[in-house]
mmCIF file of N, CA and C in Angstrom:
data_model
loop_
_atom_site.group_PDB
_atom_site.id
_atom_site.type_symbol
_atom_site.label_atom_id
_atom_site.label_comp_id
_atom_site.label_asym_id
_atom_site.label_seq_id
_atom_site.Cartn_x
_atom_site.Cartn_y
_atom_site.Cartn_z
ATOM 1 N N UNK A 1039 28.080 -5.284 -4.825
ATOM 2 C CA UNK A 1039 26.732 -5.807 -4.813
ATOM 3 C C UNK A 1039 25.760 -4.622 -4.813
ATOM 4 N N UNK A 1040 24.666 -4.798 -5.526
ATOM 5 C CA UNK A 1040 23.592 -3.812 -5.483
ATOM 6 C C UNK A 1040 22.301 -4.524 -5.109
ATOM 7 N N UNK A 1041 21.394 -3.791 -4.546
ATOM 8 C CA UNK A 1041 20.109 -4.351 -4.146
ATOM 9 C C UNK A 1041 18.980 -3.556 -4.783
ATOM 10 N N UNK A 1042 17.883 -4.223 -5.028
ATOM 11 C CA UNK A 1042 16.660 -3.583 -5.493
ATOM 12 C C UNK A 1042 15.516 -4.206 -4.717
ATOM 13 N N UNK A 1043 14.446 -3.498 -4.611
ATOM 14 C CA UNK A 1043 13.292 -4.008 -3.886
ATOM 15 C C UNK A 1043 12.525 -5.010 -4.751
ATOM 16 N N UNK A 1044 12.378 -6.234 -4.258
ATOM 17 C CA UNK A 1044 11.601 -7.259 -4.948
ATOM 18 C C UNK A 1044 10.130 -7.144 -4.561
ATOM 19 N N UNK A 1045 9.876 -7.026 -3.261
ATOM 20 C CA UNK A 1045 8.501 -6.895 -2.777
ATOM 21 C C UNK A 1045 8.494 -6.284 -1.393
ATOM 22 N N UNK A 1046 7.345 -5.840 -1.000
ATOM 23 C CA UNK A 1046 7.121 -5.377 0.362
ATOM 24 C C UNK A 1046 5.894 -6.110 0.871
ATOM 25 N N UNK A 1047 5.917 -6.471 2.141
ATOM 26 C CA UNK A 1047 4.757 -7.156 2.721
ATOM 27 C C UNK A 1047 4.134 -6.278 3.791
ATOM 28 N N UNK A 1048 2.826 -6.176 3.736
ATOM 29 C CA UNK A 1048 2.039 -5.466 4.739
ATOM 30 C C UNK A 1048 1.120 -6.489 5.380
ATOM 31 N N UNK A 1049 1.036 -6.463 6.698
ATOM 32 C CA UNK A 1049 0.185 -7.417 7.415
ATOM 33 C C UNK A 1049 -1.278 -7.001 7.323
ATOM 34 N N UNK A 1050 -2.135 -8.012 7.210
ATOM 35 C CA UNK A 1050 -3.584 -7.809 7.221
ATOM 36 C C UNK A 1050 -4.194 -8.838 8.171
ATOM 37 N N UNK A 1051 -5.399 -8.560 8.667
ATOM 38 C CA UNK A 1051 -6.045 -9.554 9.532
ATOM 39 C C UNK A 1051 -6.641 -10.700 8.719
ATOM 40 N N UNK A 1052 -6.904 -11.782 9.404
ATOM 41 C CA UNK A 1052 -7.556 -12.943 8.812
ATOM 42 C C UNK A 1052 -8.865 -12.505 8.130
ATOM 43 N N UNK A 1053 -9.135 -13.026 6.962
ATOM 44 C CA UNK A 1053 -10.345 -12.758 6.171
ATOM 45 C C UNK A 1053 -10.430 -11.309 5.679
ATOM 46 N N UNK A 1054 -9.280 -10.643 5.521
ATOM 47 C CA UNK A 1054 -9.271 -9.263 5.052
ATOM 48 C C UNK A 1054 -9.083 -9.102 3.553
ATOM 49 N N UNK A 1055 -9.086 -10.204 2.820
ATOM 50 C CA UNK A 1055 -8.788 -10.144 1.390
ATOM 51 C C UNK A 1055 -9.776 -9.290 0.593
ATOM 52 N N UNK A 1056 -11.062 -9.384 0.881
ATOM 53 C CA UNK A 1056 -12.059 -8.608 0.119
ATOM 54 C C UNK A 1056 -11.829 -7.109 0.304
ATOM 55 N N UNK A 1057 -11.513 -6.701 1.529
ATOM 56 C CA UNK A 1057 -11.241 -5.285 1.783
ATOM 57 C C UNK A 1057 -9.958 -4.848 1.075
ATOM 58 N N UNK A 1058 -8.981 -5.744 0.995
ATOM 59 C CA UNK A 1058 -7.740 -5.434 0.275
ATOM 60 C C UNK A 1058 -8.008 -5.250 -1.212
ATOM 61 N N UNK A 1059 -8.809 -6.116 -1.778
ATOM 62 C CA UNK A 1059 -9.130 -5.977 -3.211
ATOM 63 C C UNK A 1059 -9.844 -4.657 -3.484
ATOM 64 N N UNK A 1060 -10.761 -4.280 -2.596
ATOM 65 C CA UNK A 1060 -11.482 -3.021 -2.768
ATOM 66 C C UNK A 1060 -10.524 -1.833 -2.647
ATOM 67 N N UNK A 1061 -9.603 -1.870 -1.694
ATOM 68 C CA UNK A 1061 -8.694 -0.757 -1.454
ATOM 69 C C UNK A 1061 -7.576 -0.703 -2.492
ATOM 70 N N UNK A 1062 -6.784 -1.774 -2.585
ATOM 71 C CA UNK A 1062 -5.606 -1.770 -3.452
ATOM 72 C C UNK A 1062 -5.961 -1.938 -4.929
ATOM 73 N N UNK A 1063 -6.978 -2.743 -5.208
ATOM 74 C CA UNK A 1063 -7.372 -2.972 -6.594
ATOM 75 C C UNK A 1063 -8.326 -1.913 -7.115
ATOM 76 N N UNK A 1064 -9.491 -1.808 -6.491
ATOM 77 C CA UNK A 1064 -10.521 -0.902 -7.000
ATOM 78 C C UNK A 1064 -10.177 0.572 -6.778
ATOM 79 N N UNK A 1065 -9.795 0.940 -5.571
ATOM 80 C CA UNK A 1065 -9.533 2.345 -5.260
ATOM 81 C C UNK A 1065 -8.217 2.839 -5.873
ATOM 82 N N UNK A 1066 -7.144 2.112 -5.617
ATOM 83 C CA UNK A 1066 -5.830 2.572 -6.070
ATOM 84 C C UNK A 1066 -5.541 2.154 -7.511
ATOM 85 N N UNK A 1067 -6.070 1.008 -7.920
ATOM 86 C CA UNK A 1067 -5.902 0.585 -9.308
ATOM 87 C C UNK A 1067 -4.769 -0.383 -9.568
ATOM 88 N N UNK A 1068 -4.293 -1.062 -8.515
ATOM 89 C CA UNK A 1068 -3.245 -2.059 -8.727
ATOM 90 C C UNK A 1068 -3.831 -3.345 -9.297
ATOM 91 N N UNK A 1069 -2.995 -4.067 -10.034
ATOM 92 C CA UNK A 1069 -3.407 -5.336 -10.641
ATOM 93 C C UNK A 1069 -3.018 -6.486 -9.718
ATOM 94 N N UNK A 1070 -4.007 -7.312 -9.360
ATOM 95 C CA UNK A 1070 -3.732 -8.479 -8.522
ATOM 96 C C UNK A 1070 -2.981 -9.524 -9.341
ATOM 97 N N UNK A 1071 -2.000 -10.154 -8.703
ATOM 98 C CA UNK A 1071 -1.256 -11.235 -9.346
ATOM 99 C C UNK A 1071 -1.435 -12.506 -8.514
ATOM 100 N N UNK A 1072 -1.315 -13.634 -9.159
ATOM 101 C CA UNK A 1072 -1.535 -14.919 -8.511
ATOM 102 C C UNK A 1072 -0.352 -15.294 -7.621
ATOM 103 N N UNK A 1073 -0.664 -15.657 -6.382
ATOM 104 C CA UNK A 1073 0.367 -16.151 -5.474
ATOM 105 C C UNK A 1073 0.794 -17.549 -5.916
ATOM 106 N N UNK A 1074 2.027 -17.935 -5.637
ATOM 107 C CA UNK A 1074 2.443 -19.306 -5.928
ATOM 108 C C UNK A 1074 1.525 -20.301 -5.207
ATOM 109 N N UNK A 1075 1.260 -21.419 -5.840
ATOM 110 C CA UNK A 1075 0.341 -22.426 -5.293
ATOM 111 C C UNK A 1075 0.717 -22.832 -3.868
ATOM 112 N N UNK A 1076 2.002 -22.955 -3.592
ATOM 113 C CA UNK A 1076 2.453 -23.398 -2.267
ATOM 114 C C UNK A 1076 2.115 -22.389 -1.167
ATOM 115 N N UNK A 1077 1.822 -21.136 -1.522
ATOM 116 C CA UNK A 1077 1.542 -20.096 -0.530
ATOM 117 C C UNK A 1077 0.058 -19.737 -0.426
ATOM 118 N N UNK A 1078 -0.749 -20.254 -1.317
ATOM 119 C CA UNK A 1078 -2.155 -19.854 -1.368
ATOM 120 C C UNK A 1078 -2.945 -20.234 -0.119
ATOM 121 N N UNK A 1079 -2.571 -21.302 0.557
ATOM 122 C CA UNK A 1079 -3.324 -21.729 1.742
ATOM 123 C C UNK A 1079 -3.100 -20.803 2.938
ATOM 124 N N UNK A 1080 -2.113 -19.931 2.857
ATOM 125 C CA UNK A 1080 -1.809 -19.013 3.963
ATOM 126 C C UNK A 1080 -2.734 -17.806 4.004
ATOM 127 N N UNK A 1081 -3.538 -17.612 2.959
ATOM 128 C CA UNK A 1081 -4.375 -16.422 2.866
ATOM 129 C C UNK A 1081 -3.576 -15.247 2.344
ATOM 130 N N UNK A 1082 -4.208 -14.090 2.298
ATOM 131 C CA UNK A 1082 -3.549 -12.906 1.772
ATOM 132 C C UNK A 1082 -3.609 -12.862 0.262
ATOM 133 N N UNK A 1083 -2.987 -11.867 -0.323
ATOM 134 C CA UNK A 1083 -2.943 -11.722 -1.766
ATOM 135 C C UNK A 1083 -1.799 -10.804 -2.170
ATOM 136 N N UNK A 1084 -1.492 -10.811 -3.460
ATOM 137 C CA UNK A 1084 -0.384 -10.041 -3.996
ATOM 138 C C UNK A 1084 -0.870 -9.107 -5.093
ATOM 139 N N UNK A 1085 -0.182 -7.961 -5.226
ATOM 140 C CA UNK A 1085 -0.453 -7.006 -6.289
ATOM 141 C C UNK A 1085 0.853 -6.624 -6.962
ATOM 142 N N UNK A 1086 0.772 -6.285 -8.244
ATOM 143 C CA UNK A 1086 1.939 -5.839 -9.002
ATOM 144 C C UNK A 1086 2.156 -4.351 -8.775
ATOM 145 N N UNK A 1087 3.413 -3.994 -8.559
ATOM 146 C CA UNK A 1087 3.846 -2.603 -8.534
ATOM 147 C C UNK A 1087 4.755 -2.397 -9.739
ATOM 148 N N UNK A 1088 5.211 -1.205 -9.974
ATOM 149 C CA UNK A 1088 6.134 -0.950 -11.059
ATOM 150 C C UNK A 1088 7.507 -1.489 -10.675
ATOM 151 N N UNK A 1089 7.880 -2.654 -11.166
ATOM 152 C CA UNK A 1089 9.188 -3.227 -10.888
ATOM 153 C C UNK A 1089 9.297 -4.029 -9.606
ATOM 154 N N UNK A 1090 8.224 -4.170 -8.864
ATOM 155 C CA UNK A 1090 8.235 -4.962 -7.637
ATOM 156 C C UNK A 1090 6.813 -5.430 -7.335
ATOM 157 N N UNK A 1091 6.616 -5.974 -6.154
ATOM 158 C CA UNK A 1091 5.299 -6.503 -5.788
ATOM 159 C C UNK A 1091 4.903 -6.052 -4.390
ATOM 160 N N UNK A 1092 3.609 -5.990 -4.164
ATOM 161 C CA UNK A 1092 3.035 -5.727 -2.846
ATOM 162 C C UNK A 1092 2.398 -7.022 -2.373
ATOM 163 N N UNK A 1093 2.877 -7.557 -1.258
ATOM 164 C CA UNK A 1093 2.328 -8.777 -0.672
ATOM 165 C C UNK A 1093 1.523 -8.384 0.570
ATOM 166 N N UNK A 1094 0.321 -8.840 0.648
ATOM 167 C CA UNK A 1094 -0.538 -8.602 1.801
ATOM 168 C C UNK A 1094 -0.702 -9.935 2.497
ATOM 169 N N UNK A 1095 -0.068 -10.072 3.656
ATOM 170 C CA UNK A 1095 -0.011 -11.350 4.343
ATOM 171 C C UNK A 1095 -0.797 -11.360 5.636
ATOM 172 N N UNK A 1096 -1.485 -12.456 5.860
ATOM 173 C CA UNK A 1096 -2.306 -12.604 7.064
ATOM 174 C C UNK A 1096 -1.416 -12.756 8.283
ATOM 175 N N UNK A 1097 -1.728 -11.966 9.306
ATOM 176 C CA UNK A 1097 -1.033 -12.039 10.583
ATOM 177 C C UNK A 1097 -2.095 -12.220 11.669
ATOM 178 N N UNK A 1098 -1.929 -13.246 12.492
ATOM 179 C CA UNK A 1098 -2.922 -13.548 13.527
ATOM 180 C C UNK A 1098 -2.199 -13.891 14.821
ATOM 181 N N UNK A 1099 -2.255 -13.062 15.844
ATOM 182 C CA UNK A 1099 -3.122 -11.895 15.922
ATOM 183 C C UNK A 1099 -2.543 -10.735 15.108
ATOM 184 N N UNK A 1100 -3.438 -9.875 14.647
ATOM 185 C CA UNK A 1100 -3.067 -8.741 13.805
ATOM 186 C C UNK A 1100 -2.912 -7.472 14.633
ATOM 187 N N UNK A 1101 -1.906 -6.692 14.281
ATOM 188 C CA UNK A 1101 -1.699 -5.378 14.882
ATOM 189 C C UNK A 1101 -1.206 -4.449 13.778
ATOM 190 N N UNK A 1102 -1.899 -3.344 13.491
ATOM 191 C CA UNK A 1102 -1.485 -2.479 12.383
ATOM 192 C C UNK A 1102 -0.167 -1.762 12.656
ATOM 193 N N UNK A 1103 0.585 -1.521 11.602
ATOM 194 C CA UNK A 1103 1.829 -0.743 11.688
ATOM 195 C C UNK A 1103 1.441 0.733 11.681
ATOM 196 N N UNK A 1104 1.685 1.412 12.787
ATOM 197 C CA UNK A 1104 1.252 2.801 12.905
ATOM 198 C C UNK A 1104 2.380 3.798 12.691
ATOM 199 N N UNK A 1105 3.624 3.378 12.746
ATOM 200 C CA UNK A 1105 4.769 4.246 12.484
ATOM 201 C C UNK A 1105 5.524 3.762 11.246
ATOM 202 N N UNK A 1106 5.983 2.513 11.285
ATOM 203 C CA UNK A 1106 6.674 1.949 10.122
ATOM 204 C C UNK A 1106 5.692 1.934 8.957
ATOM 205 N N UNK A 1107 6.181 2.237 7.757
ATOM 206 C CA UNK A 1107 5.278 2.325 6.614
ATOM 207 C C UNK A 1107 6.052 2.222 5.303
ATOM 208 N N UNK A 1108 5.379 1.754 4.260
ATOM 209 C CA UNK A 1108 5.971 1.817 2.923
ATOM 210 C C UNK A 1108 5.689 3.186 2.320
ATOM 211 N N UNK A 1109 6.571 3.638 1.460
ATOM 212 C CA UNK A 1109 6.353 4.862 0.696
ATOM 213 C C UNK A 1109 6.172 4.483 -0.759
ATOM 214 N N UNK A 1110 4.997 4.766 -1.308
ATOM 215 C CA UNK A 1110 4.688 4.410 -2.697
ATOM 216 C C UNK A 1110 4.835 5.633 -3.585
ATOM 217 N N UNK A 1111 5.675 5.534 -4.605
ATOM 218 C CA UNK A 1111 5.854 6.622 -5.564
ATOM 219 C C UNK A 1111 4.698 6.593 -6.557
ATOM 220 N N UNK A 1112 4.026 7.721 -6.689
ATOM 221 C CA UNK A 1112 2.884 7.839 -7.595
ATOM 222 C C UNK A 1112 3.273 8.659 -8.824
ATOM 223 N N UNK A 1113 2.647 8.364 -9.951
ATOM 224 C CA UNK A 1113 2.896 9.142 -11.160
ATOM 225 C C UNK A 1113 1.972 10.351 -11.249
ATOM 226 N N UNK A 1114 0.841 10.320 -10.532
ATOM 227 C CA UNK A 1114 -0.092 11.459 -10.502
ATOM 228 C C UNK A 1114 -0.713 11.531 -9.113
ATOM 229 N N UNK A 1115 0.004 12.140 -8.194
ATOM 230 C CA UNK A 1115 -0.439 12.183 -6.799
ATOM 231 C C UNK A 1115 -1.743 12.957 -6.630
ATOM 232 N N UNK A 1116 -1.971 13.956 -7.476
ATOM 233 C CA UNK A 1116 -3.196 14.744 -7.388
ATOM 234 C C UNK A 1116 -4.410 13.884 -7.710
ATOM 235 N N UNK A 1117 -4.318 13.087 -8.750
ATOM 236 C CA UNK A 1117 -5.426 12.194 -9.116
ATOM 237 C C UNK A 1117 -5.633 11.126 -8.052
ATOM 238 N N UNK A 1118 -4.542 10.593 -7.513
ATOM 239 C CA UNK A 1118 -4.653 9.578 -6.466
ATOM 240 C C UNK A 1118 -5.314 10.171 -5.226
ATOM 241 N N UNK A 1119 -4.902 11.363 -4.829
ATOM 242 C CA UNK A 1119 -5.498 12.027 -3.669
ATOM 243 C C UNK A 1119 -6.987 12.277 -3.892
ATOM 244 N N UNK A 1120 -7.366 12.621 -5.111
ATOM 245 C CA UNK A 1120 -8.786 12.840 -5.421
ATOM 246 C C UNK A 1120 -9.582 11.552 -5.242
ATOM 247 N N UNK A 1121 -9.006 10.422 -5.619
ATOM 248 C CA UNK A 1121 -9.684 9.131 -5.412
ATOM 249 C C UNK A 1121 -9.913 8.869 -3.927
ATOM 250 N N UNK A 1122 -8.872 9.112 -3.131
ATOM 251 C CA UNK A 1122 -8.996 8.915 -1.684
ATOM 252 C C UNK A 1122 -10.056 9.846 -1.101
ATOM 253 N N UNK A 1123 -10.038 11.092 -1.530
ATOM 254 C CA UNK A 1123 -10.997 12.068 -1.017
ATOM 255 C C UNK A 1123 -12.424 11.671 -1.377
ATOM 256 N N UNK A 1124 -12.648 11.268 -2.611
ATOM 257 C CA UNK A 1124 -13.967 10.839 -3.057
ATOM 258 C C UNK A 1124 -14.454 9.632 -2.266
ATOM 259 N N UNK A 1125 -13.527 8.738 -1.919
ATOM 260 C CA UNK A 1125 -13.879 7.533 -1.160
ATOM 261 C C UNK A 1125 -14.006 7.806 0.342
ATOM 262 N N UNK A 1126 -13.712 9.035 0.765
ATOM 263 C CA UNK A 1126 -13.867 9.385 2.171
ATOM 264 C C UNK A 1126 -12.711 8.981 3.065
ATOM 265 N N UNK A 1127 -11.532 8.735 2.482
ATOM 266 C CA UNK A 1127 -10.358 8.364 3.279
ATOM 267 C C UNK A 1127 -9.661 9.619 3.793
ATOM 268 N N UNK A 1128 -9.277 9.590 5.044
ATOM 269 C CA UNK A 1128 -8.513 10.696 5.614
ATOM 270 C C UNK A 1128 -7.099 10.684 5.059
ATOM 271 N N UNK A 1129 -6.609 11.877 4.717
ATOM 272 C CA UNK A 1129 -5.239 12.040 4.239
ATOM 273 C C UNK A 1129 -4.611 13.182 5.019
ATOM 274 N N UNK A 1130 -3.326 13.053 5.271
ATOM 275 C CA UNK A 1130 -2.577 14.125 5.912
ATOM 276 C C UNK A 1130 -1.431 14.484 4.972
ATOM 277 N N UNK A 1131 -1.505 15.680 4.393
ATOM 278 C CA UNK A 1131 -0.445 16.154 3.511
ATOM 279 C C UNK A 1131 0.740 16.592 4.351
ATOM 280 N N UNK A 1132 1.955 16.398 3.808
ATOM 281 C CA UNK A 1132 3.166 16.744 4.531
ATOM 282 C C UNK A 1132 4.139 17.428 3.575
ATOM 283 N N UNK A 1133 4.693 18.552 3.996
ATOM 284 C CA UNK A 1133 5.636 19.294 3.157
ATOM 285 C C UNK A 1133 7.042 19.311 3.749
ATOM 286 N N UNK A 1134 7.347 18.391 4.634
ATOM 287 C CA UNK A 1134 8.632 18.388 5.336
ATOM 288 C C UNK A 1134 9.823 18.094 4.421
ATOM 289 N N UNK A 1135 9.602 17.419 3.299
ATOM 290 C CA UNK A 1135 10.701 17.080 2.396
ATOM 291 C C UNK A 1135 10.574 17.934 1.136
ATOM 292 N N UNK A 1136 11.527 18.823 0.955
ATOM 293 C CA UNK A 1136 11.507 19.706 -0.205
ATOM 294 C C UNK A 1136 11.576 18.892 -1.497
ATOM 295 N N UNK A 1137 10.789 19.295 -2.484
ATOM 296 C CA UNK A 1137 10.806 18.640 -3.783
ATOM 297 C C UNK A 1137 9.900 17.425 -3.884
ATOM 298 N N UNK A 1138 9.117 17.169 -2.844
ATOM 299 C CA UNK A 1138 8.196 16.030 -2.882
ATOM 300 C C UNK A 1138 6.809 16.451 -2.407
ATOM 301 N N UNK A 1139 5.815 16.068 -3.184
ATOM 302 C CA UNK A 1139 4.427 16.185 -2.734
ATOM 303 C C UNK A 1139 4.107 14.835 -2.107
ATOM 304 N N UNK A 1140 3.562 14.838 -0.907
ATOM 305 C CA UNK A 1140 3.267 13.548 -0.280
ATOM 306 C C UNK A 1140 2.141 13.679 0.729
ATOM 307 N N UNK A 1141 1.479 12.536 0.916
ATOM 308 C CA UNK A 1141 0.460 12.460 1.960
ATOM 309 C C UNK A 1141 0.518 11.098 2.617
ATOM 310 N N UNK A 1142 0.003 11.067 3.838
ATOM 311 C CA UNK A 1142 -0.108 9.828 4.599
ATOM 312 C C UNK A 1142 -1.584 9.482 4.741
ATOM 313 N N UNK A 1143 -1.858 8.206 4.770
ATOM 314 C CA UNK A 1143 -3.201 7.696 5.015
ATOM 315 C C UNK A 1143 -3.044 6.311 5.624
ATOM 316 N N UNK A 1144 -4.136 5.615 5.795
ATOM 317 C CA UNK A 1144 -4.077 4.237 6.290
ATOM 318 C C UNK A 1144 -4.883 3.333 5.374
ATOM 319 N N UNK A 1145 -4.540 2.054 5.407
ATOM 320 C CA UNK A 1145 -5.345 1.070 4.690
ATOM 321 C C UNK A 1145 -6.586 0.766 5.548
ATOM 322 N N UNK A 1146 -7.472 -0.111 5.092
ATOM 323 C CA UNK A 1146 -8.699 -0.393 5.866
ATOM 324 C C UNK A 1146 -8.455 -0.963 7.263
ATOM 325 N N UNK A 1147 -7.228 -1.391 7.540
ATOM 326 C CA UNK A 1147 -6.927 -2.036 8.821
ATOM 327 C C UNK A 1147 -6.080 -1.169 9.743
ATOM 328 N N UNK A 1148 -5.778 0.050 9.322
ATOM 329 C CA UNK A 1148 -5.018 0.972 10.153
ATOM 330 C C UNK A 1148 -3.522 1.003 9.904
ATOM 331 N N UNK A 1149 -3.022 0.287 8.900
ATOM 332 C CA UNK A 1149 -1.600 0.335 8.559
ATOM 333 C C UNK A 1149 -1.275 1.686 7.918
ATOM 334 N N UNK A 1150 -0.229 2.340 8.398
ATOM 335 C CA UNK A 1150 0.182 3.639 7.869
ATOM 336 C C UNK A 1150 0.789 3.474 6.478
ATOM 337 N N UNK A 1151 0.418 4.364 5.559
ATOM 338 C CA UNK A 1151 0.903 4.349 4.190
ATOM 339 C C UNK A 1151 1.313 5.751 3.769
ATOM 340 N N UNK A 1152 2.356 5.846 2.984
ATOM 341 C CA UNK A 1152 2.782 7.129 2.413
ATOM 342 C C UNK A 1152 2.719 7.031 0.897
ATOM 343 N N UNK A 1153 2.201 8.068 0.262
ATOM 344 C CA UNK A 1153 2.179 8.176 -1.189
ATOM 345 C C UNK A 1153 2.883 9.475 -1.539
ATOM 346 N N UNK A 1154 3.792 9.435 -2.518
ATOM 347 C CA UNK A 1154 4.564 10.625 -2.837
ATOM 348 C C UNK A 1154 4.855 10.725 -4.314
ATOM 349 N N UNK A 1155 5.157 11.953 -4.707
ATOM 350 C CA UNK A 1155 5.575 12.244 -6.080
ATOM 351 C C UNK A 1155 6.615 13.347 -6.019
ATOM 352 N N UNK A 1156 7.703 13.173 -6.747
ATOM 353 C CA UNK A 1156 8.721 14.219 -6.791
ATOM 354 C C UNK A 1156 8.225 15.350 -7.670
ATOM 355 N N UNK A 1157 8.538 16.596 -7.236
ATOM 356 C CA UNK A 1157 8.140 17.778 -8.030
ATOM 357 C C UNK A 1157 8.936 17.853 -9.301
#
């Protein structure tokens, strides 16, 4: 048996969809995809990734993930970092893994995120 990632879900607070669209859609450039009709009443939204999906699901009460995090592979980490810098987002670059350029940041709700590119 082999496994592949179908989707990853990140928790967001109630009524956080507009901030998600601004962050994941406008800033990062992901394309929003329509949630199945049966799930639309739950709130949240979905975005397409390369070969998988990012699900942003409402959690109430909400608590951001400060250690656990997804790692997103970028095709141009320098350009992505420039977008974050221009938007005023804090980034922490990390060189602990040889052969990878990577930085950590948070989404608008404090969830830890990693973005990386192999050298």
